[in-house]
Amino acid sequence: QQQVKQSPQSLIVQKGGISIINCAYENTAFDYFPWYQQFPGKGPALLIAIRPDVSEKKEGRFTISFNKSAKQFSLHIMDSQPGDSATYFCAASWRGTGTASKLTFGTGTRLQVTL
Amino acid sequence: DGGITQSPKYLFRKEGQNVTLSCEQNLNHDAMYWYRQDPGQGLRLIYYSQIVNDFQKGDIAEGYSVSREKKESFPLTVTSAQKNPTAFYLCASSGLGAATNEKLFFGSGTQLSVL
């Protein structure tokens, strides 16, 4: 049962362009939506995250757009750079305290930014 | 430096052999996790532990075993019962409190291949 669906599987963008990666979730109990960035041969690292009480969050060139009614969220990378070439994972979880993480990951998007 | 150390970086398994992947953290995190990463399938949870001497099965625990004898260490054994062990294995850790359990810190992974 795939609770978080991610698309596209791969993406090629020219330097300076906008990269857009989309995710859709099913479980309405989810209330935390992070994006992780993974470079080849490395573990993923948290890039940016959003909660459903806001529709957008921006950190530098990275923006999450969130649509609660559609149960969708997306990552936008503005002015994409070759150094952004990596695999991006969306994820979702519900808040709990005193417990381990409940993150469910999407299948990943391999982004290549060309010169 | 604070972080998660996985070893070895590359590991080869012969048929019928058990192999153990090491994971050590110095972040003082209570929770530790093992994920398996296959191309196009994202990150799938194998096992997790919230406290020493206790651990829980994730989504794909069959053919794997773990132990948590120390807070800092969470080794994963890939047993001969795991018929398709070739994958990239990631260890992660987090806190247990509200918000701290949402951010996972990952190691650099171990690539396991079958000879």
Tab-separated table of N, CA and C in Angstrom, chain B residues 4-80:
chain	number	residue	atom	x	y	z
B	4	ILE	N	25.957	9.875	12.142
B	4	ILE	CA	25.725	8.442	12.071
B	4	ILE	C	26.784	7.817	11.178
B	5	THR	N	27.403	6.759	11.671
B	5	THR	CA	28.454	6.074	10.928
B	5	THR	C	27.993	4.677	10.567
B	6	GLN	N	27.985	4.404	9.276
B	6	GLN	CA	27.652	3.074	8.793
B	6	GLN	C	28.909	2.417	8.218
B	7	SER	N	29.039	1.131	8.480
B	7	SER	CA	30.154	0.389	7.893
B	7	SER	C	29.739	-1.059	7.658
B	8	PRO	N	30.347	-1.705	6.655
B	8	PRO	CA	31.241	-1.103	5.672
B	8	PRO	C	30.453	-0.313	4.623
B	9	LYS	N	31.132	0.355	3.750
B	9	LYS	CA	30.456	1.086	2.685
B	9	LYS	C	29.968	0.125	1.597
B	10	TYR	N	30.767	-0.917	1.346
B	10	TYR	CA	30.399	-1.950	0.382
B	10	TYR	C	30.532	-3.311	1.063
B	11	LEU	N	29.597	-4.208	0.743
B	11	LEU	CA	29.599	-5.535	1.354
B	11	LEU	C	29.098	-6.539	0.336
B	12	PHE	N	29.753	-7.684	0.314
B	12	PHE	CA	29.352	-8.732	-0.613
B	12	PHE	C	28.945	-9.966	0.188
B	13	ARG	N	27.865	-10.559	-0.233
B	13	ARG	CA	27.347	-11.733	0.470
B	13	ARG	C	27.337	-12.945	-0.452
B	14	LYS	N	27.823	-14.034	0.074
B	14	LYS	CA	27.727	-15.294	-0.659
B	14	LYS	C	26.398	-15.956	-0.321
B	15	GLU	N	25.941	-16.790	-1.210
B	15	GLU	CA	24.674	-17.484	-0.998
B	15	GLU	C	24.726	-18.296	0.288
B	16	GLY	N	23.665	-18.185	1.096
B	16	GLY	CA	23.591	-18.943	2.340
B	16	GLY	C	24.304	-18.304	3.516
B	17	GLN	N	24.872	-17.140	3.283
B	17	GLN	CA	25.667	-16.478	4.321
B	17	GLN	C	24.855	-15.380	5.006
B	18	ASN	N	25.058	-15.225	6.302
B	18	ASN	CA	24.520	-14.075	7.022
B	18	ASN	C	25.579	-12.974	7.040
B	19	VAL	N	25.157	-11.747	6.876
B	19	VAL	CA	26.088	-10.630	6.981
B	19	VAL	C	25.496	-9.568	7.893
B	20	THR	N	26.370	-8.842	8.589
B	20	THR	CA	25.913	-7.826	9.529
B	20	THR	C	26.429	-6.452	9.119
B	21	LEU	N	25.497	-5.494	9.088
B	21	LEU	CA	25.804	-4.113	8.768
B	21	LEU	C	25.831	-3.325	10.073
B	22	SER	N	26.843	-2.498	10.199
B	22	SER	CA	27.028	-1.746	11.435
B	22	SER	C	26.441	-0.344	11.316
B	23	CYS	N	25.874	0.148	12.422
B	23	CYS	CA	25.371	1.519	12.500
B	23	CYS	C	25.621	2.051	13.901
B	24	GLU	N	26.340	3.156	13.976
B	24	GLU	CA	26.650	3.800	15.249
B	24	GLU	C	26.280	5.279	15.159
B	25	GLN	N	25.681	5.812	16.238
B	25	GLN	CA	25.342	7.232	16.245
B	25	GLN	C	25.838	7.882	17.543
B	26	ASN	N	26.253	9.134	17.422
B	26	ASN	CA	26.687	9.898	18.606
B	26	ASN	C	25.851	11.165	18.768
B	27	LEU	N	24.590	11.064	18.330
B	27	LEU	CA	23.664	12.192	18.429
B	27	LEU	C	22.801	12.110	19.677
B	28	ASN	N	23.001	11.073	20.486
B	28	ASN	CA	22.205	10.843	21.684
B	28	ASN	C	20.718	10.674	21.362
B	29	HIS	N	20.438	10.137	20.194
B	29	HIS	CA	19.058	9.900	19.801
B	29	HIS	C	18.531	8.598	20.383
B	30	ASP	N	17.269	8.624	20.788
B	30	ASP	CA	16.662	7.407	21.324
B	30	ASP	C	16.258	6.422	20.229
B	31	ALA	N	15.766	6.946	19.116
B	31	ALA	CA	15.229	6.082	18.065
B	31	ALA	C	16.247	5.857	16.947
B	32	MET	N	16.273	4.623	16.465
B	32	MET	CA	17.118	4.283	15.326
B	32	MET	C	16.317	3.429	14.359
B	33	TYR	N	16.701	3.515	13.090
B	33	TYR	CA	15.925	2.894	12.027
B	33	TYR	C	16.856	2.254	10.995
B	34	TRP	N	16.340	1.242	10.312
B	34	TRP	CA	16.991	0.701	9.129
B	34	TRP	C	16.014	0.768	7.958
B	35	TYR	N	16.509	1.338	6.847
B	35	TYR	CA	15.739	1.409	5.620
B	35	TYR	C	16.488	0.664	4.512
B	36	ARG	N	15.705	0.155	3.596
B	36	ARG	CA	16.262	-0.436	2.386
B	36	ARG	C	15.863	0.441	1.212
B	37	GLN	N	16.843	0.740	0.346
B	37	GLN	CA	16.573	1.558	-0.823
B	37	GLN	C	16.861	0.768	-2.086
B	38	ASP	N	15.852	0.620	-2.929
B	38	ASP	CA	15.979	0.002	-4.239
B	38	ASP	C	15.600	1.040	-5.291
B	39	PRO	N	16.232	0.982	-6.450
B	39	PRO	CA	15.915	1.965	-7.501
B	39	PRO	C	14.425	1.990	-7.809
B	40	GLY	N	13.839	3.176	-7.795
B	40	GLY	CA	12.437	3.329	-8.142
B	40	GLY	C	11.449	2.922	-7.062
B	41	GLN	N	11.957	2.505	-5.899
B	41	GLN	CA	11.036	2.071	-4.834
B	41	GLN	C	11.152	2.895	-3.575
B	42	GLY	N	11.936	3.905	-3.588
B	42	GLY	CA	12.017	4.754	-2.415
B	42	GLY	C	12.676	4.069	-1.235
B	43	LEU	N	12.320	4.529	-0.055
B	43	LEU	CA	12.894	4.010	1.182
B	43	LEU	C	11.839	3.172	1.888
B	44	ARG	N	12.184	1.942	2.184
B	44	ARG	CA	11.251	1.061	2.866
B	44	ARG	C	11.827	0.671	4.221
B	45	LEU	N	10.984	0.772	5.252
B	45	LEU	CA	11.419	0.554	6.624
B	45	LEU	C	11.541	-0.924	6.942
B	46	ILE	N	12.706	-1.315	7.455
B	46	ILE	CA	12.944	-2.722	7.791
B	46	ILE	C	12.646	-2.958	9.276
B	47	TYR	N	13.325	-2.238	10.137
B	47	TYR	CA	13.154	-2.323	11.582
B	47	TYR	C	13.392	-0.947	12.189
B	48	TYR	N	12.830	-0.738	13.372
B	48	TYR	CA	13.156	0.454	14.119
B	48	TYR	C	13.176	0.126	15.610
B	49	SER	N	13.843	0.992	16.356
B	49	SER	CA	13.976	0.789	17.801
B	49	SER	C	13.799	2.133	18.493
B	50	GLN	N	13.015	2.131	19.554
B	50	GLN	CA	12.780	3.355	20.315
B	50	GLN	C	13.579	3.385	21.609
B	51	ILE	N	14.064	2.206	22.017
B	51	ILE	CA	14.747	2.131	23.293
B	51	ILE	C	15.650	0.905	23.282
B	52	VAL	N	16.664	0.931	24.119
B	52	VAL	CA	17.574	-0.206	24.215
B	52	VAL	C	16.806	-1.479	24.548
B	53	ASN	N	17.216	-2.545	23.900
B	53	ASN	CA	16.649	-3.881	24.097
B	53	ASN	C	15.209	-4.016	23.621
B	54	ASP	N	14.775	-3.092	22.773
B	54	ASP	CA	13.437	-3.187	22.193
B	54	ASP	C	13.483	-2.728	20.746
B	55	PHE	N	12.779	-3.431	19.866
B	55	PHE	CA	12.735	-3.028	18.470
B	55	PHE	C	11.437	-3.562	17.857
B	56	GLN	N	11.039	-2.936	16.770
B	56	GLN	CA	9.777	-3.257	16.118
B	56	GLN	C	10.003	-3.528	14.641
B	57	LYS	N	9.225	-4.431	14.075
B	57	LYS	CA	9.296	-4.696	12.643
B	57	LYS	C	8.720	-3.526	11.860
B	58	GLY	N	9.355	-3.263	10.733
B	58	GLY	CA	8.817	-2.299	9.798
B	58	GLY	C	8.015	-3.012	8.727
B	59	ASP	N	8.014	-2.450	7.528
B	59	ASP	CA	7.189	-2.986	6.446
B	59	ASP	C	7.781	-4.210	5.760
B	60	ILE	N	9.118	-4.371	5.830
B	60	ILE	CA	9.761	-5.462	5.089
B	60	ILE	C	10.784	-6.185	5.964
B	61	ALA	N	10.385	-6.651	7.145
B	61	ALA	CA	11.318	-7.222	8.119
B	61	ALA	C	11.747	-8.663	7.798
B	62	GLU	N	11.026	-9.353	6.948
B	62	GLU	CA	11.335	-10.757	6.697
B	62	GLU	C	12.734	-10.926	6.121
B	63	GLY	N	13.520	-11.828	6.744
B	63	GLY	CA	14.869	-12.080	6.264
B	63	GLY	C	15.918	-11.192	6.920
B	64	TYR	N	15.497	-10.360	7.848
B	64	TYR	CA	16.410	-9.461	8.550
B	64	TYR	C	16.256	-9.632	10.055
B	65	SER	N	17.312	-9.310	10.798
B	65	SER	CA	17.229	-9.266	12.249
B	65	SER	C	18.083	-8.102	12.749
B	66	VAL	N	17.730	-7.612	13.940
B	66	VAL	CA	18.444	-6.476	14.534
B	66	VAL	C	18.648	-6.723	16.022
B	67	SER	N	19.478	-5.900	16.622
B	67	SER	CA	19.649	-5.895	18.073
B	67	SER	C	19.892	-4.451	18.498
B	68	ARG	N	19.577	-4.160	19.765
B	68	ARG	CA	19.837	-2.804	20.289
B	68	ARG	C	20.322	-2.962	21.731
B	69	GLU	N	21.568	-3.338	21.843
B	69	GLU	CA	22.159	-3.571	23.164
B	69	GLU	C	22.687	-2.282	23.769
B	70	LYS	N	22.996	-1.320	22.936
B	70	LYS	CA	23.470	-0.012	23.383
B	70	LYS	C	22.670	1.067	22.668
B	71	LYS	N	22.505	2.198	23.312
B	71	LYS	CA	21.755	3.299	22.710
B	71	LYS	C	22.398	3.754	21.412
B	72	GLU	N	23.734	3.670	21.347
B	72	GLU	CA	24.459	4.207	20.210
B	72	GLU	C	24.500	3.273	19.005
B	73	SER	N	24.151	2.012	19.186
B	73	SER	CA	24.402	1.020	18.154
B	73	SER	C	23.146	0.253	17.773
B	74	PHE	N	22.986	0.014	16.479
B	74	PHE	CA	21.797	-0.696	15.984
B	74	PHE	C	22.192	-1.522	14.765
B	75	PRO	N	22.881	-2.642	14.944
B	75	PRO	CA	23.331	-3.437	13.801
B	75	PRO	C	22.197	-4.210	13.139
B	76	LEU	N	22.322	-4.380	11.849
B	76	LEU	CA	21.338	-5.108	11.046
B	76	LEU	C	22.003	-6.350	10.467
B	77	THR	N	21.378	-7.516	10.663
B	77	THR	CA	21.862	-8.742	10.057
B	77	THR	C	20.943	-9.137	8.911
B	78	VAL	N	21.545	-9.325	7.749
B	78	VAL	CA	20.814	-9.814	6.591
B	78	VAL	C	21.028	-11.320	6.557
B	79	THR	N	19.986	-12.068	6.803
B	79	THR	CA	20.130	-13.510	6.921
B	79	THR	C	20.013	-14.194	5.564
B	80	SER	N	20.326	-15.470	5.549
B	80	SER	CA	20.233	-16.247	4.312
B	80	SER	C	18.787	-16.387	3.853
